[in-house]
Coordinates of C-alpha atoms and ligand atoms in Angstrom, one line a residue:
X1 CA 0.5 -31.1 22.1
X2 CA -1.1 -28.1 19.8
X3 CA -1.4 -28.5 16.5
X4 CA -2.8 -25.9 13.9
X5 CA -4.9 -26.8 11.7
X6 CA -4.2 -25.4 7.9
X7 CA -6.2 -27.0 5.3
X8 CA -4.6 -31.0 5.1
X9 CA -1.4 -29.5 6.8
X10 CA -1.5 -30.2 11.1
X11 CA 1.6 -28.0 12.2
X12 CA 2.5 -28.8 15.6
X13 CA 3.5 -26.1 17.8
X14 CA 5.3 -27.3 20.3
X15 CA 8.3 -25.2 19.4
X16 CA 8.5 -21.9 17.8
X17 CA 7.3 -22.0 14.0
X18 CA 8.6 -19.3 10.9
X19 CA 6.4 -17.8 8.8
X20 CA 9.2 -16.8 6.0
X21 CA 7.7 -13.3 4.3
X22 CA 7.4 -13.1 0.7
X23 CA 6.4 -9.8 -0.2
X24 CA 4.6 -9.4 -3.3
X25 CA 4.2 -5.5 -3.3
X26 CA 6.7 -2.9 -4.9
X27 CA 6.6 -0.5 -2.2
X28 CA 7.4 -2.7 0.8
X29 CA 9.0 -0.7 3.2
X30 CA 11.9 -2.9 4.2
X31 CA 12.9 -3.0 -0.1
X32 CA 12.1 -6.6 -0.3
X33 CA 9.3 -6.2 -2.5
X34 CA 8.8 -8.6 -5.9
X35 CA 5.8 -7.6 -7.7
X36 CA 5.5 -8.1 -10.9
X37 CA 8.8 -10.4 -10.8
X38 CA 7.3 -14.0 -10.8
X39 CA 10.8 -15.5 -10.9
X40 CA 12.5 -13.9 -8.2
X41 CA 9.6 -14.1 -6.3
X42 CA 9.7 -17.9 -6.8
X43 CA 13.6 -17.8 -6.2
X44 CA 13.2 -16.1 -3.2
X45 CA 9.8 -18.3 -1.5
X46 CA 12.2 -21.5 -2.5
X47 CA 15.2 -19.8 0.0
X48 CA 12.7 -18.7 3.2
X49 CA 12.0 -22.6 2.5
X50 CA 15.4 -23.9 2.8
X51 CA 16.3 -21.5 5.2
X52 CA 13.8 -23.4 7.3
X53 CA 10.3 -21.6 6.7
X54 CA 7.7 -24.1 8.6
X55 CA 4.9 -21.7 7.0
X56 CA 5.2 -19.0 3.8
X57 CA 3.3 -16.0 4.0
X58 CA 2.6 -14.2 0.3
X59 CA 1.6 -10.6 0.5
X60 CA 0.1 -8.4 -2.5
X61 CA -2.0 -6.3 -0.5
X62 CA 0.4 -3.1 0.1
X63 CA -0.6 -1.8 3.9
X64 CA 2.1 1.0 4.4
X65 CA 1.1 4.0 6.6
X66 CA 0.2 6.5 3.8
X67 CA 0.2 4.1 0.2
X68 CA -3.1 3.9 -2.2
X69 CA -5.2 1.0 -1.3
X70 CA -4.3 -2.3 -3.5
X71 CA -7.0 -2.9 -6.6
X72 CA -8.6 -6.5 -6.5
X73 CA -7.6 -7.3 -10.3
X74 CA -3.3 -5.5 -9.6
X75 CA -3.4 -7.9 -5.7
X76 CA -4.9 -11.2 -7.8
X77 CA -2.1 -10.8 -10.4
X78 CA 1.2 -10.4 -8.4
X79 CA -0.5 -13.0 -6.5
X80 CA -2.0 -15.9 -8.1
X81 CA 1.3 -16.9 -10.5
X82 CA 3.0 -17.7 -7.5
X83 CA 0.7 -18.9 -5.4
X84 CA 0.2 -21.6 -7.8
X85 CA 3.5 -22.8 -7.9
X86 CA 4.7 -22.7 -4.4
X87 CA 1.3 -24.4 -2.7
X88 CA 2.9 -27.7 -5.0
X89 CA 6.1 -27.6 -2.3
X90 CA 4.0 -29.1 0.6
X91 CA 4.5 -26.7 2.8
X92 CA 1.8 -24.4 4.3
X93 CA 1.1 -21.3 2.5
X94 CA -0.7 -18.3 3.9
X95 CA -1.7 -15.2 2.1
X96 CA -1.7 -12.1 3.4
X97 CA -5.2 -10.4 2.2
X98 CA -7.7 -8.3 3.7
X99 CA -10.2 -9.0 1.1
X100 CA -12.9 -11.9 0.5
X101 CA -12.5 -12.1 -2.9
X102 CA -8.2 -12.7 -2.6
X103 CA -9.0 -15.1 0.3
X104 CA -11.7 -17.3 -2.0
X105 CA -9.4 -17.0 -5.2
X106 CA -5.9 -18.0 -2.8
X107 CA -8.0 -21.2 -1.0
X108 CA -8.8 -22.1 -4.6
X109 CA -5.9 -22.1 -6.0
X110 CA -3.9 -23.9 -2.9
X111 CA -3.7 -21.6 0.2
X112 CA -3.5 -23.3 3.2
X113 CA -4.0 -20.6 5.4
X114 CA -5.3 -17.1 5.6
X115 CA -3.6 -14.0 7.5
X116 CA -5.8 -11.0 7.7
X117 CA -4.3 -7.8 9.3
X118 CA -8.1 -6.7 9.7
X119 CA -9.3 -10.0 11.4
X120 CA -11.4 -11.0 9.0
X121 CA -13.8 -7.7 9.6
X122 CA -14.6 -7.3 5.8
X123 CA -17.9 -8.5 5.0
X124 CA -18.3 -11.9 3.6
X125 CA -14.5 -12.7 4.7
X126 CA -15.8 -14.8 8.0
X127 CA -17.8 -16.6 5.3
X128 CA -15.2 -17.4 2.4
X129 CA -12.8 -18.6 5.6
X130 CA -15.6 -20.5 7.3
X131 CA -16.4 -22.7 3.9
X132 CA -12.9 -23.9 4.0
X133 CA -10.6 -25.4 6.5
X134 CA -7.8 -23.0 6.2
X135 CA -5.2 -21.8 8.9
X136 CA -6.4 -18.4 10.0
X137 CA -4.8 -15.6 11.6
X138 CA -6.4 -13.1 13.3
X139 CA -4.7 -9.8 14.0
X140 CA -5.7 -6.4 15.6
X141 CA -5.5 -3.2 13.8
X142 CA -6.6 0.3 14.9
X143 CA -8.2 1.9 12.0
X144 CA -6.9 1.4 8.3
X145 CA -3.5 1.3 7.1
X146 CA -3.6 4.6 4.9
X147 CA -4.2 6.7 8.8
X148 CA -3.2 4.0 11.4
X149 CA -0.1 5.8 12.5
X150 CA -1.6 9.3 12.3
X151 CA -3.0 9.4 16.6
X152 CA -3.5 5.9 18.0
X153 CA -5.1 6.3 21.2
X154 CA -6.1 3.5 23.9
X155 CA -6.7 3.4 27.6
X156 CA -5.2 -0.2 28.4
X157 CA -3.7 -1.1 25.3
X158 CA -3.1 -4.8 26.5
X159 CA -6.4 -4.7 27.8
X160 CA -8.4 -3.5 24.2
X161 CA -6.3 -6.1 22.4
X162 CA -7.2 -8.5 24.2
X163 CA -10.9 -7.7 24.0
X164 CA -10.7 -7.3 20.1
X165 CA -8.9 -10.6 20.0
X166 CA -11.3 -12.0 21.8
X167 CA -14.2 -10.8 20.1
X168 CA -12.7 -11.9 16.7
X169 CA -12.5 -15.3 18.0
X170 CA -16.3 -15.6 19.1
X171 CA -17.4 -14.2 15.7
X172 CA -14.7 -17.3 14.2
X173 CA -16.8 -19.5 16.6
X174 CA -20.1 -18.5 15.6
X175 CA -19.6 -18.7 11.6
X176 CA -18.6 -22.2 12.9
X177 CA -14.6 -22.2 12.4
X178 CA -13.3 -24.5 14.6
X179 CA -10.5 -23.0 17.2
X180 CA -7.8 -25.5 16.0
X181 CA -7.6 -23.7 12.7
X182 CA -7.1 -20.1 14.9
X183 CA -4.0 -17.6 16.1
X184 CA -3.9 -14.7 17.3
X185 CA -1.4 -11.4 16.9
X186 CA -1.7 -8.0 18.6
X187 CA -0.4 -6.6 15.2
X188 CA 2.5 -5.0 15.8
X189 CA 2.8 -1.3 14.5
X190 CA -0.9 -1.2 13.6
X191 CA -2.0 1.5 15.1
X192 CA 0.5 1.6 17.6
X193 CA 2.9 4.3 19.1
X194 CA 5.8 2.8 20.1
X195 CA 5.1 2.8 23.6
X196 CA 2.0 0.7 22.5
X197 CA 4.3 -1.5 20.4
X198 CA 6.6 -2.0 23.8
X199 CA 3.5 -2.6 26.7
X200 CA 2.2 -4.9 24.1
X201 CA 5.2 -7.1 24.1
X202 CA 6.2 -6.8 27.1
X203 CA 2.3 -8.2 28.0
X204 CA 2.4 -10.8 25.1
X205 CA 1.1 -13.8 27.6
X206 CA -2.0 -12.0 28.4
X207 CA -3.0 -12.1 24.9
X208 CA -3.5 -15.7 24.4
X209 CA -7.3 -15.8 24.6
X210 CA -8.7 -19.3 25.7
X211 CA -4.9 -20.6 25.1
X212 CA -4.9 -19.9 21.0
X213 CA -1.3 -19.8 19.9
X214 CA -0.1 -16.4 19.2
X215 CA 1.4 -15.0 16.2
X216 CA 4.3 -12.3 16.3
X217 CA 5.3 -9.6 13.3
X218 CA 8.6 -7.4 14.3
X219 CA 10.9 -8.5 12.0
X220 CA 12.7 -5.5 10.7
X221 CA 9.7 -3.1 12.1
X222 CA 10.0 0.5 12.8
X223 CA 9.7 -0.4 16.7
X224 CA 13.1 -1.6 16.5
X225 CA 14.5 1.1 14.2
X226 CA 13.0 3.7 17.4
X227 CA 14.6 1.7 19.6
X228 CA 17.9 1.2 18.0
X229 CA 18.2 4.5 15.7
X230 CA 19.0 1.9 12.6
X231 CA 17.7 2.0 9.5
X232 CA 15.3 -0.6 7.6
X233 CA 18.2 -2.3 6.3
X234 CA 20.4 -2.4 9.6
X235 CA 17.8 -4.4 11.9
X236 CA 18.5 -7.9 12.3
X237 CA 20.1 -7.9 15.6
X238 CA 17.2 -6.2 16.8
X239 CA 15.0 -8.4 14.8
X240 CA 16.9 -11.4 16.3
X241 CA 16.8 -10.0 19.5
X242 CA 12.5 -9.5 19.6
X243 CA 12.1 -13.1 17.6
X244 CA 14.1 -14.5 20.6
X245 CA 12.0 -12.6 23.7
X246 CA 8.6 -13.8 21.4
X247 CA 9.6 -17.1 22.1
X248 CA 10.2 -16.8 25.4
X249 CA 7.3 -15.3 25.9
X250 CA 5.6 -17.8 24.2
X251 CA 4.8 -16.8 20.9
X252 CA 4.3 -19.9 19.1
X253 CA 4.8 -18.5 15.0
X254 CA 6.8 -16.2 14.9
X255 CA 6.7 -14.0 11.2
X256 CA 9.8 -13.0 9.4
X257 CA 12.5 -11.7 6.9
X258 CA 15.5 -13.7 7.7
X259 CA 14.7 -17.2 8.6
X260 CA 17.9 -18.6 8.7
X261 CA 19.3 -16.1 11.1
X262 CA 16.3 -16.6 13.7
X263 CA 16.0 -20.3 13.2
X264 CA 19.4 -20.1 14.9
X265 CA 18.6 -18.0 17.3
X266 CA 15.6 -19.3 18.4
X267 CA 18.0 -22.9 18.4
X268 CA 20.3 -21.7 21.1
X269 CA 16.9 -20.2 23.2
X270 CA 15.9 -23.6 22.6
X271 CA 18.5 -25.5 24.0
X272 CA 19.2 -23.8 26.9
X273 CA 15.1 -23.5 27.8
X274 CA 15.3 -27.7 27.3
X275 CA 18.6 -28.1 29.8
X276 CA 16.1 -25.7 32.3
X277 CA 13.2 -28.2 31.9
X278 CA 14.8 -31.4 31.8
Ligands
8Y7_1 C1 2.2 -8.3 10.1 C2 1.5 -9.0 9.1 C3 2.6 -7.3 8.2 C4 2.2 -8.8 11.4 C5 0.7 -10.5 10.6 C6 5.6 -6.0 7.8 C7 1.1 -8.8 6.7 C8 4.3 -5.2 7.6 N1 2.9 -7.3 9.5 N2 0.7 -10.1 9.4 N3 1.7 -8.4 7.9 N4 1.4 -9.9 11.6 N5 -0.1 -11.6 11.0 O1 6.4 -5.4 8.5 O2 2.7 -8.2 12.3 O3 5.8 -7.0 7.3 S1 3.1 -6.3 6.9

């Protein structure tokens, strides 16, 4: 069976992992952000863990539609005090960066695994990654995050995902990072209308390049507040709903604001996909 590969973690996936969110920014857009607030932050890593995280994901960088790019010295500093503690819990711990020198400073100081909304596209990131033997995920973006949402355009969305996805995991292959440590993820409201969002879901299977395990983001997204006319705080059934259909679709991590709530929902998926198998 797969296993990823995350530094001197080997996480099978032969169910459905969480990636538990802990959002590092003030100006997340679902309110849940702790910058600035090593404690809470702390406080609120240690409960995605016993709510049954298998991975946590630490975020600094702010990438709302519209917000000022993140400094290198203000992402470092909400970053770094808790990375430090919480890569002692032996449990995998990815940070969210788009920038080499975040990525070099987080494998220093205990990261096990690196999630880049750009797909490592920065220069020098393939190279910081590559001299390490992180966990790396690879996700697809149209432009940057201050426009993304302004007029994203494709022909075939599934189709120029793919191919992105694809690409991203040659130039992984040539700077000599080994596929075990890769996974993939369309990036969900990247750059995406939500018609894109919906054909990209609905064509999730056909994303998995050479097999890699894929990687779904939706929890509490703006794709379900379309669908569903609910607010930011008012989405988990929707959220529940998508973290289920990932699954069966065969998203193998599947990224996340309420662990505990989809680690039983993804259980009863579970059991009755088992009785259909056995
Ligand atoms: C995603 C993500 C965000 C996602 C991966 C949010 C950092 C917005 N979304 N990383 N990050 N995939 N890999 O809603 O979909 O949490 S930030």
């Amino acid at each position: 069976m797969k296993k990823l590969h995350c530094a001197s973690y080997r996480l099978s996936l032969d169910r459905p992992r969480l990636m538990g969110i802990v959002n590092l920014t003030p100006d997340s857009f679902s309110g849940d952000g702790l910058a600035g607030r090593t404690g809470a932050a702390l406080d609120h890593a240690r409960a995605q863990l016993e709510a049954g995280a298998d991975i946590l994901d630490l975020g600094a960088e702010s990438t709302k539609p519209g917000i000022q790019p993140t400094s290198l010295q203000e992402e470092l500093d909400r970053l770094l005090p808790v990375l430090e503690v919480v890569s002692t819990w032996g449990v995998p711990v990815s940070v969210d960066t788009c920038k080499p020198q975040v990525m070099a400073a987080s494998l220093a100081s205990g990261a096990s695994m690196i999630n880049d909304i750009n797909g490592l596209r920065a220069p020098g990131a393939l190279e910081v990654v590559a001299a390490s033997d992180c966990g790396i995920c690879l996700m697809h973006m149209q432009g940057e995050p201050r426009h993304m949402q302004e007029s994203p355009v494709y022909g075939d969305v599934v189709a120029e995902v793919r191919a992105f996805l694809a690409a991203r995991t040659q130039a992984c292959r040539q700077a000599g990072i080994a596929e075990e440590r890769l996974v993939l993820d369309p990036g969900f409201g990247f750059g995406k209308t939500l018609h894109h969002n919906l054909e990209l879901f609905a064509g999730l299977a056909r994303l998995a390049v050479d097999g890699l395990p894929l990687l779904v983001g939706v929890s509490r997204k703006s794709m379900l507040g379309a669908v569903t006319g609910r607010p930011v705080q008012q989405r988990l059934a929707a959220s529940l709903a998508a973290a289920v259909l990932a699954a069966a679709k065969g998203a193998r991590i599947i990224r996340v604001h309420d662990v505990a709530q989809t680690r039983d929902a993804l259980a009863v998926w579970s059991a009755i996909e088992q009785e259909q198998t056995a």
